[in-house]
Short mmCIF file of C-alpha atoms in Angstrom, two decimals:
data_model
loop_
_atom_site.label_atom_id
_atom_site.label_comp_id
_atom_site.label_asym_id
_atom_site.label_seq_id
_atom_site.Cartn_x
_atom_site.Cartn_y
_atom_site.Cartn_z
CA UNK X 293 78.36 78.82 122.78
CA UNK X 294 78.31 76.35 125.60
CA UNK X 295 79.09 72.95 125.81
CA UNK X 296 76.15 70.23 125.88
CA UNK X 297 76.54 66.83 128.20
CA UNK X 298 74.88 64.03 125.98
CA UNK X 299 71.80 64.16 128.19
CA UNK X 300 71.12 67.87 128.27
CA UNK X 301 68.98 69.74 125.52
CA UNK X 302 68.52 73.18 125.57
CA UNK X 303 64.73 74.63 125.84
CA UNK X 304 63.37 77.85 124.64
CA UNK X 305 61.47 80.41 126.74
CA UNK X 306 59.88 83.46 126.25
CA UNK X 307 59.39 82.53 122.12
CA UNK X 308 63.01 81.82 121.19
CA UNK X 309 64.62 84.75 123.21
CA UNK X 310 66.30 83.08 126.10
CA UNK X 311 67.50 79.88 125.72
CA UNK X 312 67.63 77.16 129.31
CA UNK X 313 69.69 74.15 129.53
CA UNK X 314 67.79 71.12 130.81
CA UNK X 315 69.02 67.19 131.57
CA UNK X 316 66.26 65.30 129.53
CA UNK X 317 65.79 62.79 132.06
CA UNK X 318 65.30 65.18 135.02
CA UNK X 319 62.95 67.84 136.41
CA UNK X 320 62.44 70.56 134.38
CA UNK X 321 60.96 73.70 134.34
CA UNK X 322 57.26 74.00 134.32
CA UNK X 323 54.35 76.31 133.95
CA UNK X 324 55.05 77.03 137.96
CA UNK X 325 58.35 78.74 137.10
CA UNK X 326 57.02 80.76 134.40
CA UNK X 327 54.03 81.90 136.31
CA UNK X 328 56.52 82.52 139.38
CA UNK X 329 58.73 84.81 137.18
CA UNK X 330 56.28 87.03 134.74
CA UNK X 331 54.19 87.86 138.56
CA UNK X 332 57.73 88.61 140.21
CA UNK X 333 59.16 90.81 137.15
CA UNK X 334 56.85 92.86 137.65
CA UNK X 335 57.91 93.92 141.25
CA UNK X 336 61.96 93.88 140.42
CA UNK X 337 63.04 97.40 139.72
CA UNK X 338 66.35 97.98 137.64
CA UNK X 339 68.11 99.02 141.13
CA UNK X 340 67.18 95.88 142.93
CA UNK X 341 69.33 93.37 144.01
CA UNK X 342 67.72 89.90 143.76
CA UNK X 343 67.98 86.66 145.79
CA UNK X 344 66.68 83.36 143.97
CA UNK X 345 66.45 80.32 146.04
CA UNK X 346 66.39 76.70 145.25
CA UNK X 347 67.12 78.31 141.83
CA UNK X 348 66.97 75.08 139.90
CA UNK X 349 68.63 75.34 136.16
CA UNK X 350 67.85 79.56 137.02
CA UNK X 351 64.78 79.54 134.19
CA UNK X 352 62.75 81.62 136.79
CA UNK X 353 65.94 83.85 137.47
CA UNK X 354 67.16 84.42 133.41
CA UNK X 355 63.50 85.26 132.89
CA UNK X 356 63.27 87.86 135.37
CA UNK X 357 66.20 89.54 134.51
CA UNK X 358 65.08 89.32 130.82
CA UNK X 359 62.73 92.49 131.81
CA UNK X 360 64.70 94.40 134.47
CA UNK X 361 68.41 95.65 134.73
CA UNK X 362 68.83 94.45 138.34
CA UNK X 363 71.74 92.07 139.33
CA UNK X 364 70.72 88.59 140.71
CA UNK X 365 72.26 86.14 143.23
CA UNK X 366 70.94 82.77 142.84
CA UNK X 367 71.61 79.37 145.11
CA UNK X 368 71.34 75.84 143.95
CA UNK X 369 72.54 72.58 145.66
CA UNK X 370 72.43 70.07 142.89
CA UNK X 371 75.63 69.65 141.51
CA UNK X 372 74.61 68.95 137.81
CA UNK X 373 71.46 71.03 138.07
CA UNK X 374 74.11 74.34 139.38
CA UNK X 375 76.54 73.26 136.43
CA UNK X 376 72.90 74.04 133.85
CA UNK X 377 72.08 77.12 135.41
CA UNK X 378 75.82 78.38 135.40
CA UNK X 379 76.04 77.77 131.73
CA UNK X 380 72.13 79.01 130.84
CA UNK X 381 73.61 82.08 132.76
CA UNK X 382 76.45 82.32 130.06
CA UNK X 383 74.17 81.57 127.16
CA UNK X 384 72.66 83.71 127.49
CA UNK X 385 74.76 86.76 128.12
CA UNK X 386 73.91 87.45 131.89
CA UNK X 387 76.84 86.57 133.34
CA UNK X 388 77.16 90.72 134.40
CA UNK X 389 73.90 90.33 136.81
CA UNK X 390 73.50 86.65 137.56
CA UNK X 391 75.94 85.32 140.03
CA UNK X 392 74.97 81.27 141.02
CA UNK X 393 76.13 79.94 144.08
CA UNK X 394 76.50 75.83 145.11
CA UNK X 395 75.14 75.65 148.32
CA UNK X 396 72.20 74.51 150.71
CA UNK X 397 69.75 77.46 150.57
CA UNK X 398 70.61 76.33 154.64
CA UNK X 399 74.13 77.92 154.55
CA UNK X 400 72.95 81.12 152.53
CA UNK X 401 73.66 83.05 155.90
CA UNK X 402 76.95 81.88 155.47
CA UNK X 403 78.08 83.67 152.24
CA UNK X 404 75.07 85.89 151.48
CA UNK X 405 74.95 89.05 153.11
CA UNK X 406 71.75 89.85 155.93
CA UNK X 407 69.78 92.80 154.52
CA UNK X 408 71.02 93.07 151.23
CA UNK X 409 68.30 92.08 148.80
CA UNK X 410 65.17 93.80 148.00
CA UNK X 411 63.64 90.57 146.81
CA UNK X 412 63.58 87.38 147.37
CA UNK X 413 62.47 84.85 145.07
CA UNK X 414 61.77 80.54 145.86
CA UNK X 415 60.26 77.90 143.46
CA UNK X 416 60.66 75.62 146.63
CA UNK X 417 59.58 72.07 146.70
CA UNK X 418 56.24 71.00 146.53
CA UNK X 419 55.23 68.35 148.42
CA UNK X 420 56.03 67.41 152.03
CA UNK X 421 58.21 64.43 152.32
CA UNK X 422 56.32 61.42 152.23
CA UNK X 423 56.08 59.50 155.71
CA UNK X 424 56.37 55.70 154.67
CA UNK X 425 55.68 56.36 150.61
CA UNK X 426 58.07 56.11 148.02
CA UNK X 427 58.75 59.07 146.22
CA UNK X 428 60.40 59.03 142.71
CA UNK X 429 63.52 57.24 142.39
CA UNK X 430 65.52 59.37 140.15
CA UNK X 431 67.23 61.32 142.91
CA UNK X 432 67.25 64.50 141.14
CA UNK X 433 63.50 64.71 140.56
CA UNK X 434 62.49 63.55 144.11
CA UNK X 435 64.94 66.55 145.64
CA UNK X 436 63.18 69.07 143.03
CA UNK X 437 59.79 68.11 144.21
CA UNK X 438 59.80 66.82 147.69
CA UNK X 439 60.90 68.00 150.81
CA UNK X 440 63.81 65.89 151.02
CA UNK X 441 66.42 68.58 151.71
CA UNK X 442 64.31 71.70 152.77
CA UNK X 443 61.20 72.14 153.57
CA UNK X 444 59.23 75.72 153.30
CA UNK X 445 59.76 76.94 156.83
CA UNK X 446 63.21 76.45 157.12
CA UNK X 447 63.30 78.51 153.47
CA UNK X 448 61.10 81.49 155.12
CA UNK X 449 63.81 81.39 158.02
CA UNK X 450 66.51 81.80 155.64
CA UNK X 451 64.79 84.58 153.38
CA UNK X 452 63.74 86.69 156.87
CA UNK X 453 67.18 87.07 157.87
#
């Protein structure tokens, strides 16, 4: 088992087969992610080796693995939000194919290796950031949604080597 922080709850996917951590009060994972996963499983072969960026709480990343034997490598830059995926990892028993890294999907270069994954993955932010518009003020969700940190070409630079 894995320890809870008073503002975490832990959400079912896949009917109660894997298992996600989640901060109640932050972004969490949606219909996007789901979809995102069940159309990528499909391409992951049980030899692959798997790159998931801007991996979030890894709910895409456990679910694809769920249906393959592959080993994944997956890169969030949210403190608390990489502290949730590390432990959904554990809860679930992947720990033997997901490896989660703390970084800026920026600095992947840096510690992942060029031309080593057969698939790349990305539930990247959605919007652009907003030119003089708020966005929301919980820090957490405005990073998970906005272009605040990376934006969609810098993340195709990164996953083309």
């Amino acid at each position: 088992m894995v320890d809870l922080k008073d503002n975490e709850r832990i959400d079912y996917m896949y009917s109660d087969n894997l298992r996600i951590i989640q901060d109640k009060t932050a972004f969490s994972f949606s219909m996007d992610t789901l979809f995102l996963a069940y159309w990528a499983k499909d391409l992951i072969r049980d030899k692959d080796k798997v790159v998931d960026l801007c991996a979030g709480n890894c709910a895409a990343t456990i679910y694809m693995a769920y249906f393959n034997r592959a080993h994944y490598d997956a890169i969030e830059i949210q403190n608390e939000v990489y502290s949730q995926a590390v432990r959904s990892v554990k809860l679930n028993e992947m720990e033997n194919r997901i490896s989660v890294f703390q970084d800026n999907v920026l600095n992947a270069g840096h510690f992942l290796r060029k031309d080593s994954y057969d698939v790349v993955t990305v539930n990247p932010p959605y919007f652009k950031a907003p030119k003089g518009h708020e966005v929301n003020p919980d820090r957490k969700k405005a990073i998970a949604r906005h272009e605040l940190l990376i934006n969609l070409e810098q993340i195709i630079e990164v996953a083309s080597g």
